[in-house]
CSV table of C-alpha atoms in Angstrom, one decimal:
chain,number,residue,atom,x,y,z
A,550,MET,CA,0.0,0.0,0.0
A,551,ASN,CA,1.1,3.6,-0.7
A,552,CYS,CA,2.7,4.6,2.6
A,553,ASN,CA,1.6,8.2,2.1
A,554,TYR,CA,-2.0,7.2,2.4
A,555,LYS,CA,-1.4,5.0,5.4
A,556,ASP,CA,0.2,8.0,7.2
A,557,LYS,CA,-2.9,10.1,6.3
A,558,ILE,CA,-5.4,7.7,7.9
A,559,ILE,CA,-5.2,9.3,11.4
A,560,SER,CA,-5.1,12.9,10.0
A,561,TYR,CA,-8.2,12.0,8.0
A,562,ILE,CA,-10.0,10.6,11.1
A,563,GLU,CA,-9.0,13.8,13.0
A,564,ASN,CA,-10.1,16.2,10.2
A,565,ASP,CA,-6.5,17.3,10.0
A,566,LEU,CA,-6.2,17.4,6.2
A,567,THR,CA,-6.8,20.1,3.7
A,568,LYS,CA,-9.9,19.9,1.4
A,569,GLN,CA,-7.8,18.7,-1.5
A,570,GLU,CA,-5.9,16.1,0.6
A,571,MET,CA,-9.3,14.9,1.9
A,572,ALA,CA,-10.7,14.5,-1.5
A,573,GLU,CA,-7.6,12.6,-2.7
A,574,PHE,CA,-7.7,10.4,0.3
A,575,GLU,CA,-11.4,9.6,-0.1
A,576,SER,CA,-11.0,8.7,-3.8
A,577,GLU,CA,-8.0,6.4,-2.9
A,578,LEU,CA,-10.1,4.9,-0.1
A,579,GLU,CA,-12.8,3.9,-2.5
A,580,LYS,CA,-10.6,1.9,-4.8
A,581,ASN,CA,-7.9,0.6,-2.4
A,582,SER,CA,-9.2,-2.4,-0.4
A,583,GLU,CA,-6.0,-2.6,1.7
A,584,LEU,CA,-6.3,1.0,2.7
A,585,GLN,CA,-10.0,0.4,3.6
A,586,LEU,CA,-8.9,-2.4,5.9
A,587,GLU,CA,-6.3,-0.3,7.6
A,588,PHE,CA,-8.7,2.6,7.9
A,589,ASN,CA,-11.4,0.4,9.5
A,590,GLU,CA,-9.0,-1.2,11.9
A,591,MET,CA,-7.7,2.1,13.0
A,592,LYS,CA,-11.2,3.5,13.5
A,593,ALA,CA,-12.1,0.4,15.6
A,594,THR,CA,-8.9,0.8,17.6
A,595,LEU,CA,-9.7,4.4,18.4
A,596,ASN,CA,-13.4,3.6,19.2
A,597,SER,CA,-12.2,0.8,21.6
A,598,PHE,CA,-11.0,3.5,24.1
A,599,LYS,CA,-14.7,4.0,24.9
A,600,ASN,CA,-14.8,0.5,26.2
A,601,LEU,CA,-12.2,1.2,28.9
A,602,PRO,CA,-13.8,0.9,32.3
A,603,LYS,CA,-14.2,4.3,34.0
A,604,ILE,CA,-12.6,4.5,37.4
A,605,GLU,CA,-14.5,6.5,40.0
A,606,THR,CA,-12.9,7.7,43.2
A,607,SER,CA,-14.2,6.3,46.4
A,608,SER,CA,-16.7,8.2,48.5
A,609,ASP,CA,-14.0,9.0,51.2
A,610,PHE,CA,-11.6,10.5,48.6
A,611,ILE,CA,-12.4,14.1,49.6
A,612,VAL,CA,-12.4,13.3,53.3
A,613,ASN,CA,-9.0,11.7,53.0
A,614,LEU,CA,-7.6,14.6,51.0
A,615,ASN,CA,-8.9,17.1,53.5
A,616,ASN,CA,-7.3,15.1,56.3
A,617,ARG,CA,-4.0,15.3,54.5
A,618,ILE,CA,-4.4,19.0,53.9
A,619,ASP,CA,-5.2,19.5,57.6
A,620,GLU,CA,-2.1,17.4,58.5
A,621,TYR,CA,0.0,19.6,56.2
A,622,GLU,CA,-1.5,22.8,57.8
A,623,SER,CA,-0.9,21.6,61.3
A,624,SER,CA,2.7,20.5,60.4
A,625,LYS,CA,3.3,24.1,59.2
A,626,ILE,CA,2.1,25.4,62.5
A,627,LYS,CA,4.3,22.9,64.3
A,628,ILE,CA,7.4,23.9,62.4
A,629,PHE,CA,6.6,27.6,63.2
A,630,ASN,CA,6.1,26.8,66.9
A,631,ASN,CA,9.2,24.6,67.0
A,632,VAL,CA,11.4,27.4,65.6
A,633,PHE,CA,10.0,30.3,67.5
A,634,GLY,CA,9.1,28.2,70.6
A,635,ARG,CA,12.7,27.3,71.0
A,636,ILE,CA,13.8,30.9,70.6
A,637,LEU,CA,11.3,32.2,73.0
A,638,ASN,CA,11.9,29.3,75.5
A,639,TYR,CA,12.5,30.6,79.0
A,640,ASN,CA,15.8,28.8,79.2
A,641,TYR,CA,17.2,31.1,76.5
A,642,LEU,CA,15.5,34.3,77.7
A,643,PRO,CA,18.6,35.8,79.5
A,644,GLN,CA,20.9,35.2,76.5
A,645,ILE,CA,18.3,36.7,74.2
A,646,SER,CA,17.9,39.8,76.4
A,647,ILE,CA,21.7,40.3,76.6
A,648,GLY,CA,21.9,39.8,72.9
A,649,ALA,CA,19.1,42.3,72.2
A,650,VAL,CA,20.6,45.0,74.5
A,651,THR,CA,24.1,44.5,72.9
A,652,LEU,CA,22.6,44.8,69.4
A,653,ILE,CA,20.7,48.0,70.3
A,654,PHE,CA,23.9,49.4,71.9
A,655,LEU,CA,26.0,48.6,68.8
A,656,LEU,CA,23.4,50.1,66.6
A,657,ALA,CA,23.3,53.2,68.7
A,658,ILE,CA,27.1,53.6,68.6
A,659,ASN,CA,27.1,53.0,64.9
A,660,TYR,CA,24.4,55.6,64.3
A,661,PHE,CA,25.6,58.3,66.6
A,662,GLY,CA,29.3,57.6,65.9
A,663,PHE,CA,28.8,58.1,62.2
A,664,THR,CA,26.6,61.1,62.7
A,665,ASN,CA,29.4,62.8,64.8
A,666,PHE,CA,32.0,61.7,62.2
A,667,ASP,CA,29.8,63.3,59.5
A,668,THR,CA,29.5,66.5,61.5
A,669,ASN,CA,33.3,66.5,62.2
A,670,SER,CA,34.1,65.8,58.6
A,671,ASN,CA,31.8,68.7,57.5
A,672,THR,CA,33.6,71.0,59.8
A,673,LEU,CA,36.9,69.8,58.6
A,674,LEU,CA,35.8,70.3,55.0
A,675,SER,CA,34.5,73.8,55.7
A,676,ASN,CA,37.8,74.7,57.4
A,677,SER,CA,39.9,73.3,54.6
A,678,SER,CA,37.8,75.3,52.1
A,679,GLU,CA,38.5,78.4,54.1
A,680,VAL,CA,42.1,77.5,54.0
A,681,VAL,CA,42.0,77.2,50.3
A,682,ASN,CA,40.1,80.5,50.0
A,683,THR,CA,42.7,82.1,52.2
A,684,ASP,CA,45.4,80.7,50.0
A,685,ASP,CA,43.6,81.9,46.8
A,686,SER,CA,43.2,85.4,48.2
A,687,GLU,CA,46.9,85.4,49.0
A,688,VAL,CA,47.6,84.3,45.5
A,689,ALA,CA,45.3,87.0,44.2
A,690,ASP,CA,47.0,89.5,46.3
A,691,ALA,CA,50.3,88.4,45.0
A,692,ASP,CA,49.1,88.7,41.4
A,693,SER,CA,47.8,92.1,42.0
A,694,LEU,CA,51.1,93.0,43.4
A,695,ASP,CA,52.8,91.7,40.3
A,696,VAL,CA,50.4,93.8,38.2
A,697,THR,CA,51.2,96.9,40.1
A,698,GLU,CA,54.8,96.2,39.6
B,1058,MET,CA,-21.0,34.0,42.1
B,1059,ASP,CA,-21.7,30.5,40.8
B,1060,LYS,CA,-18.4,28.7,40.8
B,1061,MET,CA,-19.7,26.0,38.5
B,1062,THR,CA,-19.6,28.4,35.6
B,1063,LEU,CA,-16.0,29.5,36.3
B,1064,THR,CA,-13.1,28.2,34.2
B,1065,ASP,CA,-10.3,26.2,35.9
B,1066,GLU,CA,-8.0,29.2,35.5
B,1067,GLU,CA,-10.5,31.5,37.2
B,1068,LEU,CA,-10.9,29.0,40.0
B,1069,ILE,CA,-7.2,28.6,40.7
B,1070,LEU,CA,-6.9,32.4,40.6
B,1071,ALA,CA,-9.7,32.7,43.3
B,1072,PHE,CA,-7.9,30.0,45.3
B,1073,GLN,CA,-4.6,31.9,45.1
B,1074,ASN,CA,-6.5,34.9,46.5
B,1075,GLY,CA,-7.6,32.8,49.5
B,1076,ASP,CA,-10.9,31.3,48.4
B,1077,ARG,CA,-10.7,27.7,49.7
B,1078,ASP,CA,-14.1,26.8,48.2
B,1079,ALA,CA,-12.6,27.4,44.7
B,1080,PHE,CA,-10.0,24.7,45.5
B,1081,ASN,CA,-12.9,22.3,46.4
B,1082,HIS,CA,-14.5,22.9,43.0
B,1083,LEU,CA,-11.2,22.1,41.3
B,1084,VAL,CA,-11.0,18.9,43.4
B,1085,ASN,CA,-14.4,17.8,42.3
B,1086,ARG,CA,-13.6,18.6,38.6
B,1087,TYR,CA,-10.3,16.7,38.6
B,1088,LYS,CA,-10.5,13.8,41.1
B,1089,ASP,CA,-12.0,11.3,38.7
B,1090,LYS,CA,-10.0,12.4,35.7
B,1091,LEU,CA,-6.8,12.2,37.6
B,1092,THR,CA,-7.6,8.8,39.1
B,1093,ASN,CA,-8.5,7.4,35.7
B,1094,PHE,CA,-5.2,8.8,34.2
B,1095,LEU,CA,-3.1,7.5,37.0
B,1096,TYR,CA,-4.8,4.1,37.0
B,1097,ARG,CA,-3.5,3.5,33.5
B,1098,PHE,CA,0.0,3.5,35.0
B,1099,THR,CA,-0.5,1.6,38.3
B,1100,TYR,CA,-3.4,-0.7,37.4
B,1101,ASP,CA,-4.3,-0.4,41.1
B,1102,ILE,CA,-7.2,1.7,42.1
B,1103,ASP,CA,-5.9,2.4,45.6
B,1104,SER,CA,-2.5,3.6,44.5
B,1105,ALA,CA,-4.1,5.6,41.7
B,1106,GLN,CA,-6.3,7.4,44.2
B,1107,ASP,CA,-3.3,8.0,46.5
B,1108,LEU,CA,-1.4,9.5,43.6
B,1109,ALA,CA,-4.4,11.6,42.6
B,1110,GLN,CA,-4.5,12.9,46.2
B,1111,ASP,CA,-0.8,13.6,46.1
B,1112,THR,CA,-1.3,15.6,42.9
B,1113,LEU,CA,-4.1,17.7,44.5
B,1114,LEU,CA,-2.1,18.2,47.7
B,1115,LYS,CA,0.7,19.5,45.6
B,1116,VAL,CA,-1.7,21.9,43.9
B,1117,TYR,CA,-2.8,23.0,47.3
B,1118,ILE,CA,0.7,23.5,48.6
B,1119,ASN,CA,2.2,25.1,45.5
B,1120,LYS,CA,-0.8,27.1,44.4
B,1121,ASP,CA,1.3,30.2,44.0
B,1122,SER,CA,3.7,28.7,41.5
B,1123,TYR,CA,0.9,28.4,39.0
B,1124,LYS,CA,1.1,31.2,36.5
B,1125,GLN,CA,-1.8,32.3,34.4
B,1126,ILE,CA,0.1,31.9,31.1
B,1127,ALA,CA,-0.5,28.1,31.1
B,1128,LYS,CA,-3.7,26.2,31.1
B,1129,PHE,CA,-4.6,24.8,34.5
B,1130,SER,CA,-5.1,21.3,33.0
B,1131,THR,CA,-1.6,21.3,31.6
B,1132,TRP,CA,-0.2,22.2,35.0
B,1133,ILE,CA,-2.1,19.6,36.9
B,1134,TYR,CA,-1.4,16.8,34.4
B,1135,THR,CA,2.3,17.7,34.4
B,1136,ILE,CA,2.3,17.2,38.2
B,1137,ALA,CA,0.4,13.9,37.9
B,1138,SER,CA,2.5,12.7,35.1
B,1139,ASN,CA,5.7,13.3,37.1
B,1140,LEU,CA,4.2,11.5,40.1
B,1141,ALA,CA,3.2,8.6,37.8
B,1142,LYS,CA,6.8,8.4,36.5
B,1143,THR,CA,8.2,8.2,40.0
B,1144,GLU,CA,5.7,5.6,41.0
B,1145,LEU,CA,6.4,3.5,37.9
B,1146,ARG,CA,10.1,3.6,38.8
B,1147,LYS,CA,9.3,2.4,42.3
B,1148,ILE,CA,7.1,-0.4,41.1
B,1149,LYS,CA,9.8,-1.5,38.7
B,1150,ARG,CA,12.4,-1.5,41.4
B,1151,ARG,CA,10.1,-3.4,43.7
B,1152,LYS,CA,9.4,-6.1,41.0
B,1153,THR,CA,13.1,-6.5,40.2
B,1154,PHE,CA,13.8,-6.9,43.9
B,1155,THR,CA,11.1,-9.4,44.6
B,1156,ILE,CA,11.8,-11.7,41.6
B,1157,SER,CA,15.6,-11.6,42.0
B,1158,ASP,CA,15.0,-12.7,45.6
B,1159,LEU,CA,13.2,-15.9,44.6
B,1160,SER,CA,15.0,-19.1,43.9
B,1161,THR,CA,15.1,-20.5,40.3
B,1162,ASP,CA,12.3,-22.9,41.1
B,1163,ASP,CA,10.1,-20.2,42.6
B,1164,ARG,CA,10.6,-18.0,39.5
B,1165,GLU,CA,8.7,-20.5,37.4
B,1166,PHE,CA,5.5,-19.8,39.3
B,1167,VAL,CA,5.7,-16.0,38.8
B,1168,ILE,CA,2.6,-15.1,36.8
B,1169,HIS,CA,3.1,-12.2,34.4
B,1170,ARG,CA,0.4,-9.7,34.0
B,1171,SER,CA,-0.2,-10.6,30.3
B,1172,ASP,CA,-0.6,-14.3,31.2
B,1173,GLU,CA,-2.9,-13.7,34.1
B,1174,ASP,CA,-6.1,-14.0,32.1
B,1175,SER,CA,-6.4,-15.9,28.9
B,1176,PHE,CA,-8.5,-14.3,26.2
B,1177,GLU,CA,-9.9,-17.7,25.2
B,1178,ASN,CA,-12.9,-17.2,27.5
B,1179,GLU,CA,-13.9,-13.9,26.1
B,1180,GLU,CA,-17.4,-14.1,24.7
B,1181,ASP,CA,-16.5,-12.4,21.4
B,1182,ASN,CA,-13.4,-11.1,19.8
B,1183,SER,CA,-14.3,-7.4,19.9
B,1184,VAL,CA,-12.1,-5.1,21.9
B,1185,SER,CA,-12.9,-5.4,25.5
B,1186,GLY,CA,-11.6,-2.9,28.0
B,1187,LYS,CA,-9.5,-5.6,29.6
B,1188,ILE,CA,-7.7,-6.6,26.4
B,1189,LEU,CA,-7.1,-2.9,25.5
B,1190,GLU,CA,-5.6,-2.3,29.0
B,1191,LYS,CA,-3.2,-5.2,28.6
B,1192,CYS,CA,-2.1,-4.0,25.1
B,1193,LEU,CA,-1.6,-0.5,26.4
B,1194,ASP,CA,0.5,-1.9,29.2
B,1195,GLU,CA,2.7,-3.7,26.6
B,1196,LEU,CA,3.4,-0.5,24.7
B,1197,ASP,CA,6.7,1.3,25.4
B,1198,ASN,CA,6.3,4.1,27.9
B,1199,GLU,CA,6.9,6.8,25.4
B,1200,PHE,CA,3.9,5.6,23.3
B,1201,LYS,CA,1.8,4.6,26.3
B,1202,ASN,CA,1.9,8.0,28.1
B,1203,ILE,CA,1.1,9.9,24.9
B,1204,ILE,CA,-1.8,7.7,24.0
B,1205,ILE,CA,-3.3,7.9,27.5
B,1206,LEU,CA,-3.1,11.7,27.4
B,1207,ARG,CA,-4.6,11.9,23.9
B,1208,ASP,CA,-7.1,9.1,23.6
B,1209,ILE,CA,-8.2,8.6,27.2
B,1210,GLN,CA,-7.8,12.0,28.7
B,1211,GLU,CA,-8.6,13.7,25.4
B,1212,LEU,CA,-6.1,16.5,25.8
B,1213,SER,CA,-5.1,18.6,22.8
B,1214,TYR,CA,-1.8,18.1,21.0
B,1215,ASP,CA,-0.6,21.4,22.3
B,1216,GLU,CA,-1.3,20.5,25.9
B,1217,ILE,CA,0.5,17.2,25.5
B,1218,SER,CA,3.5,18.9,24.0
B,1219,LYS,CA,3.7,21.2,27.0
B,1220,ILE,CA,3.1,18.4,29.6
B,1221,LEU,CA,5.7,16.1,28.1
B,1222,GLN,CA,8.0,19.0,27.1
B,1223,ILE,CA,8.5,17.7,23.5
B,1224,PRO,CA,7.8,19.5,20.2
B,1225,LEU,CA,4.4,19.4,18.7
B,1226,GLY,CA,5.6,17.5,15.6
B,1227,THR,CA,7.1,14.8,17.8
B,1228,VAL,CA,3.8,14.5,19.7
B,1229,LYS,CA,1.8,14.0,16.5
B,1230,SER,CA,4.2,11.4,15.0
B,1231,ARG,CA,4.5,9.6,18.3
B,1232,ILE,CA,0.7,9.4,18.7
B,1233,ASN,CA,0.4,8.0,15.1
B,1234,ARG,CA,3.1,5.4,15.7
B,1235,GLY,CA,1.7,4.4,19.1
B,1236,ARG,CA,-1.8,3.9,17.7
B,1237,PHE,CA,-0.5,1.7,14.9
B,1238,LYS,CA,1.5,-0.3,17.4
B,1239,LEU,CA,-1.5,-0.7,19.6
B,1240,LYS,CA,-3.6,-1.8,16.6
B,1241,ASP,CA,-1.0,-4.4,15.8
B,1242,LEU,CA,-0.9,-5.6,19.4
B,1243,LEU,CA,-4.7,-6.0,19.4
B,1244,LYS,CA,-4.5,-8.0,16.2
B,1245,GLN,CA,-1.8,-10.2,17.7
B,1246,LYS,CA,-4.1,-11.0,20.6
B,1247,GLY,CA,-6.7,-12.3,18.1
B,1248,VAL,CA,-9.0,-9.3,18.3
B,1249,THR,CA,-11.1,-8.7,15.2
B,1250,LEU,CA,-11.1,-5.0,14.5
B,1251,TYR,CA,-14.1,-3.8,12.6
């Protein structure tokens, strides 16, 4: 049998051919008994899927699924409680307090230290610009002297 | 708002926004479809149901990883298909382990799935669900998966291409080859196809 036509059997069944291809296939199908046999067998194979038994879920499917979802939700809460429960456990409270105070202290030093440094550096900068200005004025004075000379 | 009229994509969006009832609707829509799909891999209703529950639980847990660009059915079948692959690997390993553990004499009594029931007692030669299931099981996995998705779950070529992450052309040619192989297997079993 012409292999091209065999390949077109499924495309024909699924309406996946152009009008011209369809017409060609149909005319070949009429005169070619081997193609007819292949075509009918393929149609029967595809129809047989309807005979597959339909599986239905049991009545407790949703109940079981919801139980599993509840388990998941409670395990999430457990993990949260385990992590934060340990941290907030009374046994660790002094260490946590000391840690917190130290952290606040370090942050305060960091903040105020840098603020002061910024203020100082601004002062330093303004002083240095004055110095530069003074130097410039001196240079200017010197130039003016040169001119007068 | 009547949730029955909403699309899958609208339901998952509602669930992402905290509407638990929308998730229940999705469960009702997909529980049978998923169980049917997974049953074709496990041939055991209980484990098919367990896997369907695993799939829906994954949807529940990872709801935020679904993006609206894809169809919901593509996403859920991708999850189910991955779970089925893992389960098949486990079953294969279990089978190898059990049979290799038996003595040579014992091995003679191992009944293979295809030999379990003879077709001789079938009332007629037309394709029964049982025979079709057995022939499907004998197909290579690459053909089996794709035929299940197309001919049993009735998904589009485009969806199958996304689920299996293979080009559309490959999907089409693999489905064609798989169907011809299945037809030949049915004929080998003495089924009259008409």
